[in-house]
PDB file of C-alpha atoms in Angstrom:
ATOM      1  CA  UNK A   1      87.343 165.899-138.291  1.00 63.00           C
ATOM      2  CA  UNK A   2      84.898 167.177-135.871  1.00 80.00           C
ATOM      3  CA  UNK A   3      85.248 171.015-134.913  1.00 89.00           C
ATOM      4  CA  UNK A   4      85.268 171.933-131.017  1.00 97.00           C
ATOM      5  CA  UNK A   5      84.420 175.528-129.760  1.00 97.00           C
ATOM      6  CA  UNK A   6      81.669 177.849-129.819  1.00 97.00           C
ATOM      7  CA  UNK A   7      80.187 180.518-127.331  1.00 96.00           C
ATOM      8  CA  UNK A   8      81.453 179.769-123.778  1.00 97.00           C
ATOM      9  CA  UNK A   9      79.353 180.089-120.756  1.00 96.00           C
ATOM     10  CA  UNK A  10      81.286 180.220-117.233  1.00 97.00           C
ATOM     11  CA  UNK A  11      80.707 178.053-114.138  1.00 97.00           C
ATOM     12  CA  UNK A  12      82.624 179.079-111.045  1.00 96.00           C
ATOM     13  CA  UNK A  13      82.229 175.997-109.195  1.00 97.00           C
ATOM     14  CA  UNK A  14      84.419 172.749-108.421  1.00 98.00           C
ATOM     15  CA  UNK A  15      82.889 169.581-107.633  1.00 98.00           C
ATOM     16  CA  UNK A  16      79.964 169.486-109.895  1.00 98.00           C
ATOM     17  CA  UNK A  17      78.671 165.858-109.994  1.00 97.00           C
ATOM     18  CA  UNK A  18      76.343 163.907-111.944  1.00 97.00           C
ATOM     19  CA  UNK A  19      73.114 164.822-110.112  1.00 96.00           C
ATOM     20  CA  UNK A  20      73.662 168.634-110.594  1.00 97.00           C
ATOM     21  CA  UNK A  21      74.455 167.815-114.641  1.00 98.00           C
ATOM     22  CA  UNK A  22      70.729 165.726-114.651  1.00 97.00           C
ATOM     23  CA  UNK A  23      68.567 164.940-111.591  1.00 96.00           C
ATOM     24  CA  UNK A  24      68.095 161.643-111.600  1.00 95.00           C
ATOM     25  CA  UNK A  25      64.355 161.694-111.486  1.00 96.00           C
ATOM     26  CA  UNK A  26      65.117 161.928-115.525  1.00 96.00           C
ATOM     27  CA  UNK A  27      66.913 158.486-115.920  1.00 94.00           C
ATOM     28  CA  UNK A  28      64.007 156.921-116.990  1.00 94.00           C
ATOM     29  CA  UNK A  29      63.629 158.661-119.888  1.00 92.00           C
ATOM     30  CA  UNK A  30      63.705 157.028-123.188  1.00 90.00           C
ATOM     31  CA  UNK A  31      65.546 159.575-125.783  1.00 95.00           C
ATOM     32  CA  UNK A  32      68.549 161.992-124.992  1.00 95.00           C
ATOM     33  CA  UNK A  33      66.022 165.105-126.270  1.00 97.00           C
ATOM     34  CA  UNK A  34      63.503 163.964-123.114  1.00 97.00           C
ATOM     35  CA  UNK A  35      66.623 165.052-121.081  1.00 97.00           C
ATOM     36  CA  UNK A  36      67.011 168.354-123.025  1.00 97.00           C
ATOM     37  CA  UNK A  37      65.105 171.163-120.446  1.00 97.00           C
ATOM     38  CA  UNK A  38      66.881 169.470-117.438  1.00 97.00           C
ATOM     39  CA  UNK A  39      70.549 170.141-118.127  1.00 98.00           C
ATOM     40  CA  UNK A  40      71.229 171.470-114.247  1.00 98.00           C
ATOM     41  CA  UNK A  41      68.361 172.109-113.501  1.00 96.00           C
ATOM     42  CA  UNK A  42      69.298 171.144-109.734  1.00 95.00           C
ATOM     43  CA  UNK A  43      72.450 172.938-109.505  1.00 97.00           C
ATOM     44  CA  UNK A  44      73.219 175.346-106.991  1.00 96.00           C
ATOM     45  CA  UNK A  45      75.647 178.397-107.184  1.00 95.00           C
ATOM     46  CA  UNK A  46      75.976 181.054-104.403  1.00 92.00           C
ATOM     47  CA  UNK A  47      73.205 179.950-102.585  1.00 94.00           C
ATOM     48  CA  UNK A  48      70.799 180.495-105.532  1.00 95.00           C
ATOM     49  CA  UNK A  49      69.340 177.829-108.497  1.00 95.00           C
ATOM     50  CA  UNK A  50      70.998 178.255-111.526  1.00 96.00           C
ATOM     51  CA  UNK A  51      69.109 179.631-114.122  1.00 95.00           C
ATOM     52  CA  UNK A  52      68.965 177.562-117.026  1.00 95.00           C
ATOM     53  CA  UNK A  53      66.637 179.894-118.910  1.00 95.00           C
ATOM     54  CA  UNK A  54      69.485 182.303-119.579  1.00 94.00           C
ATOM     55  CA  UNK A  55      70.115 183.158-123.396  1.00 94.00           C
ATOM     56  CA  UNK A  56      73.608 183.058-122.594  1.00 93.00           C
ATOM     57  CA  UNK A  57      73.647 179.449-120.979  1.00 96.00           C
ATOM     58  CA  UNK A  58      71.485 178.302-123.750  1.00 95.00           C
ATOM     59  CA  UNK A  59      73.244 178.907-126.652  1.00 95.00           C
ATOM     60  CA  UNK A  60      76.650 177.591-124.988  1.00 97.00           C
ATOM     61  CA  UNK A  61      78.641 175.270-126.728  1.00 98.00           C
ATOM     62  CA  UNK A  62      81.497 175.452-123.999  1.00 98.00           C
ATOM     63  CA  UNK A  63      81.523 175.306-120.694  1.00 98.00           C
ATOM     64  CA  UNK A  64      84.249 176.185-118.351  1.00 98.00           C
ATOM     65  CA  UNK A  65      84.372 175.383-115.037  1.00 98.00           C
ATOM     66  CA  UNK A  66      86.362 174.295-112.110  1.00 98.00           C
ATOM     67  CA  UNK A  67      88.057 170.657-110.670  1.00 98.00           C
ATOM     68  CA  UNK A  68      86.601 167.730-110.367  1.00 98.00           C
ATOM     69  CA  UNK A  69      83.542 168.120-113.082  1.00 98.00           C
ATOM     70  CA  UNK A  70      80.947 164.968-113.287  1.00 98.00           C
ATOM     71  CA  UNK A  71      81.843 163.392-110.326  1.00 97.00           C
ATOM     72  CA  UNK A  72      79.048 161.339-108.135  1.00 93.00           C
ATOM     73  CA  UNK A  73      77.431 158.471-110.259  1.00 89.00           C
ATOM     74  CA  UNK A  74      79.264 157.439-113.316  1.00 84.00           C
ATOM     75  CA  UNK A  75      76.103 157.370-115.661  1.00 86.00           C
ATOM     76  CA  UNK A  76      76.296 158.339-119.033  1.00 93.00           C
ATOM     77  CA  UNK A  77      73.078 160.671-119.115  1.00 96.00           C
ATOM     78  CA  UNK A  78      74.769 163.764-117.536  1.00 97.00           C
ATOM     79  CA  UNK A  79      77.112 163.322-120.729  1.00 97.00           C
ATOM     80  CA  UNK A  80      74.081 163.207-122.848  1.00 97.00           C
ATOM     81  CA  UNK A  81      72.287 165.941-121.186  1.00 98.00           C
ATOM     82  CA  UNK A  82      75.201 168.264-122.371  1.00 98.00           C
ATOM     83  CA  UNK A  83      75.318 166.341-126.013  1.00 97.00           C
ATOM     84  CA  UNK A  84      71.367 167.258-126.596  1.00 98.00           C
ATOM     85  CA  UNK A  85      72.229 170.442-125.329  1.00 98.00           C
ATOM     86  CA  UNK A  86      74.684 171.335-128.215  1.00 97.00           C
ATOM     87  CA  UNK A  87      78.079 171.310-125.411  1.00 98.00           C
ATOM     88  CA  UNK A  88      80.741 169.608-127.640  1.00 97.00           C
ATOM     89  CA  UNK A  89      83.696 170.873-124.973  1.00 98.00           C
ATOM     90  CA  UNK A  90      83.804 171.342-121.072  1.00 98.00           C
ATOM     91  CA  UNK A  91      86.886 173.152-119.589  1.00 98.00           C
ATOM     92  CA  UNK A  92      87.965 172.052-116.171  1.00 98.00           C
ATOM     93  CA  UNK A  93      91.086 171.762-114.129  1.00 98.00           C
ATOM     94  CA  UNK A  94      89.619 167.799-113.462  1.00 98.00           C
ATOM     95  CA  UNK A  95      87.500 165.852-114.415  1.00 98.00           C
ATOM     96  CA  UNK A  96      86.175 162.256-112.524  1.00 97.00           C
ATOM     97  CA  UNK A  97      87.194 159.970-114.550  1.00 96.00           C
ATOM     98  CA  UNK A  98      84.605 157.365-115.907  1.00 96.00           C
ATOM     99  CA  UNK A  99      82.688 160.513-116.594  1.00 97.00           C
ATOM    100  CA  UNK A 100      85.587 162.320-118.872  1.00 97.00           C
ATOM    101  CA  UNK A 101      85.597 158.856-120.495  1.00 96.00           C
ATOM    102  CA  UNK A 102      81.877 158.517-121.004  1.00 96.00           C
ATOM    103  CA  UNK A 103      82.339 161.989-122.715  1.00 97.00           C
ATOM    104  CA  UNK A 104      84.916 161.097-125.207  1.00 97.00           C
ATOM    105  CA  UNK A 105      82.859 158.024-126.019  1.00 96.00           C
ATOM    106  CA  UNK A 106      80.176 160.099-126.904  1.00 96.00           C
ATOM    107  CA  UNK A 107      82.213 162.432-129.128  1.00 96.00           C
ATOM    108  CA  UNK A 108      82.113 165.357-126.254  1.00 97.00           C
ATOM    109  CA  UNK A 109      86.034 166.658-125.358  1.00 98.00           C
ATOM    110  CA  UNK A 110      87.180 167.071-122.304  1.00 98.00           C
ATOM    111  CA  UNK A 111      89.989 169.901-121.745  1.00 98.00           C
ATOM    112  CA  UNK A 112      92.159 169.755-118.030  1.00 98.00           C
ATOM    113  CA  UNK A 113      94.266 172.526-117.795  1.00 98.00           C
ATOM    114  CA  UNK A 114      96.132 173.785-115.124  1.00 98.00           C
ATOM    115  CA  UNK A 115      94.399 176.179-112.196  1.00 98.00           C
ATOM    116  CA  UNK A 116      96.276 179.212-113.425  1.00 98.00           C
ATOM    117  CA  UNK A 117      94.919 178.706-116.973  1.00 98.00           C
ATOM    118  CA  UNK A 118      91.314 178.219-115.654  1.00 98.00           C
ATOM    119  CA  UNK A 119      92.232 181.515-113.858  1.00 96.00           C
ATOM    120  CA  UNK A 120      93.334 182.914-116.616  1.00 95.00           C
ATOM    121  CA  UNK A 121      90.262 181.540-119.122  1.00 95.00           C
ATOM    122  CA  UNK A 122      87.764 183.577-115.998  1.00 94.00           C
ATOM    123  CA  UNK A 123      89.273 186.730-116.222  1.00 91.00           C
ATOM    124  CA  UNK A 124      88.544 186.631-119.513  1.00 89.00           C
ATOM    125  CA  UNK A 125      84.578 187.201-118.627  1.00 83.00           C
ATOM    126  CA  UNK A 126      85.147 190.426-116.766  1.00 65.00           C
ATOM    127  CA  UNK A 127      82.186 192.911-117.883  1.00 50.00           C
ATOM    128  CA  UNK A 128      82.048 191.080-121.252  1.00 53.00           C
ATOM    129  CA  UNK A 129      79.267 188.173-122.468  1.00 62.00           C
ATOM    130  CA  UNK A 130      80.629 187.450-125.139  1.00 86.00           C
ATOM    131  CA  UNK A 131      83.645 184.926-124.869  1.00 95.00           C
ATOM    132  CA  UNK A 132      84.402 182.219-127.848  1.00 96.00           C
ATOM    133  CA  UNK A 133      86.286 179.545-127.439  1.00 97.00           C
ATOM    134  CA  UNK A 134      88.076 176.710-130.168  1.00 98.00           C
ATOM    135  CA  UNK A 135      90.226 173.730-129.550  1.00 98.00           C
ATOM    136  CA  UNK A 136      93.059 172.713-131.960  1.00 96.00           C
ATOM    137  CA  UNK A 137      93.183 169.184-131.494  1.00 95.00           C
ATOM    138  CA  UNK A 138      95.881 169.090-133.214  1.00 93.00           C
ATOM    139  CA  UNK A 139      98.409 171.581-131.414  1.00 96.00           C
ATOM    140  CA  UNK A 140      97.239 170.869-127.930  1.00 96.00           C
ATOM    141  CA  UNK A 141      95.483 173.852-127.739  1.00 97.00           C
ATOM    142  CA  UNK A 142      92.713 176.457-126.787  1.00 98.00           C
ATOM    143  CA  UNK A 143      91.996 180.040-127.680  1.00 97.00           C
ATOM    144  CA  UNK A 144      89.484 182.152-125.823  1.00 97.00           C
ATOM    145  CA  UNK A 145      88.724 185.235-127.308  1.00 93.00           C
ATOM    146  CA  UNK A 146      86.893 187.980-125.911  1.00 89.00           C
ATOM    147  CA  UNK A 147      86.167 191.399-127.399  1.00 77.00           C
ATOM    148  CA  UNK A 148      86.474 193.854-124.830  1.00 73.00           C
ATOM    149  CA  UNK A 149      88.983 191.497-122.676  1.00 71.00           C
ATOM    150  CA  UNK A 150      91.320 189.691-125.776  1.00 81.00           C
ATOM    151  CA  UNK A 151      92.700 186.524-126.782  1.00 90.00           C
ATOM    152  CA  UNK A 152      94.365 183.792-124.653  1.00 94.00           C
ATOM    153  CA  UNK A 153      95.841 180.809-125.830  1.00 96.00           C
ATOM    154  CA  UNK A 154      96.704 177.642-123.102  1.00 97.00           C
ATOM    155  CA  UNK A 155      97.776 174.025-124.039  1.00 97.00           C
ATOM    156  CA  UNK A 156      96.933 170.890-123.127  1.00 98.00           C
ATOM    157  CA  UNK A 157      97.828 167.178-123.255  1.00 96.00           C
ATOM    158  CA  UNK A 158      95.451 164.455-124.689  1.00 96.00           C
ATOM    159  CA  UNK A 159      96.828 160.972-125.263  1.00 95.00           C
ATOM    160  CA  UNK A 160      96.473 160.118-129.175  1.00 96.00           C
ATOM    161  CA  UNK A 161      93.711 157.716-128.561  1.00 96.00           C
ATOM    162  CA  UNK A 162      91.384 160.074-126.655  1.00 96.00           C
ATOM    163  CA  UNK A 163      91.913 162.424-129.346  1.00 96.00           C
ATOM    164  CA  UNK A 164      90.795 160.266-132.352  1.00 95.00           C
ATOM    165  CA  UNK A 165      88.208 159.067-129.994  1.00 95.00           C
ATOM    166  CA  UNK A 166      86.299 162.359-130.362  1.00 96.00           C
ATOM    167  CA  UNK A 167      87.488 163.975-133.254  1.00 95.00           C
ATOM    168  CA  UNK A 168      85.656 160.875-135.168  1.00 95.00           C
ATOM    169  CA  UNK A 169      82.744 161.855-132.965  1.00 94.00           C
ATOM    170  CA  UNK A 170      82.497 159.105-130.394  1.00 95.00           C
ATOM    171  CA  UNK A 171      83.129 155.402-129.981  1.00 95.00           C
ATOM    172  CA  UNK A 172      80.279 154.492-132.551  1.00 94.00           C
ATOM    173  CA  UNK A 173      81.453 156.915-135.123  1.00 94.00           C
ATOM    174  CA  UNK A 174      85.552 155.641-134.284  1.00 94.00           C
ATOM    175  CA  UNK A 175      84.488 151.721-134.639  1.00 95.00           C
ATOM    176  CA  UNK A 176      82.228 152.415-137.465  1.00 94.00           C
ATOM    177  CA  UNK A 177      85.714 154.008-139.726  1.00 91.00           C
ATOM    178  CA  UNK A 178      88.203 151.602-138.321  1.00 88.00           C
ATOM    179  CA  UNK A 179      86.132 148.353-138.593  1.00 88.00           C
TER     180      UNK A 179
END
């Protein structure tokens, strides 16, 4: 079964669609690694560009953020973008939902918990880097750890074919072992 978690990185933002996750002046790429150095590239927080060239963003395996995460354009390279880009879990209270689906297809989980837990999962940050997240797929459930701030556990729901979805690693993986 395929192991979710890693090093979290924090975006304090609802509403993040498609366009933000990969321009789409990249669509017409050929390979998922041509889409690598773009991964939101475009998105603005604060007033400011993100900066993708933090060490911090780019060794992320997690991201957390707010509601409503992928919406805009239902394509499937924002969901790659994040694949290349070693994400294998995005935190949200929502998600649009062709794009959740486009990310359990391609082996990527997709956690909605409730506001107060995505609340709880930011205070977490506080004056520390260093926050790791894992999902038990299994118990419904996510631990954040942080050293200086401590551990937090929240559950979720997942309906039983989701979850096989990605814990095979995707729809190719999932048809390839069941037919």
């Amino acid at each position: 079964m395929k192991q979710f978690g890693g090093s979290a990185y924090f975006i304090d933002r609802s509403d993040i669609n498609t366009d933000e996750i990969i321009p789409a002046k990249y669509l017409t790429e050929i390979t998922k690694r041509a889409l690598q150095p773009h991964l939101l590239e475009d998105l603005i927080l604060d007033g400011k560009e993100f900066d993708t060239k933090n060490p911090a963003f780019q060794q992320a395996e997690v991201l957390v953020t707010r509601s409503n995460f992928g919406c805009g354009s239902s394509r499937e390279h924002a969901v790659w973008a994040l694949e290349v880009n070693g994400i294998n879990v995005v935190i949200g209270e929502s998600f649009a939902r062709i794009f959740r689906q486009n990310m359990f297809n391609c082996g990527i989980l997709a956690v909605e918990l409730a506001k107060a837990d995505i609340d709880r999962l930011f205070s977490l940050v506080g004056n520390s880097s260093g926050v790791k997240i894992s999902v038990d797929l299994q118990a419904d459930k996510v631990l954040a750890e942080s050293g200086q701030c401590g551990r937090l556990e929240c559950g979720f729901s997942m309906n039983a074919f989701d979850k096989e979805l990605v814990a095979a690693g995707g729809w190719l993986a999932y048809a390839d072992g069941k037919y």
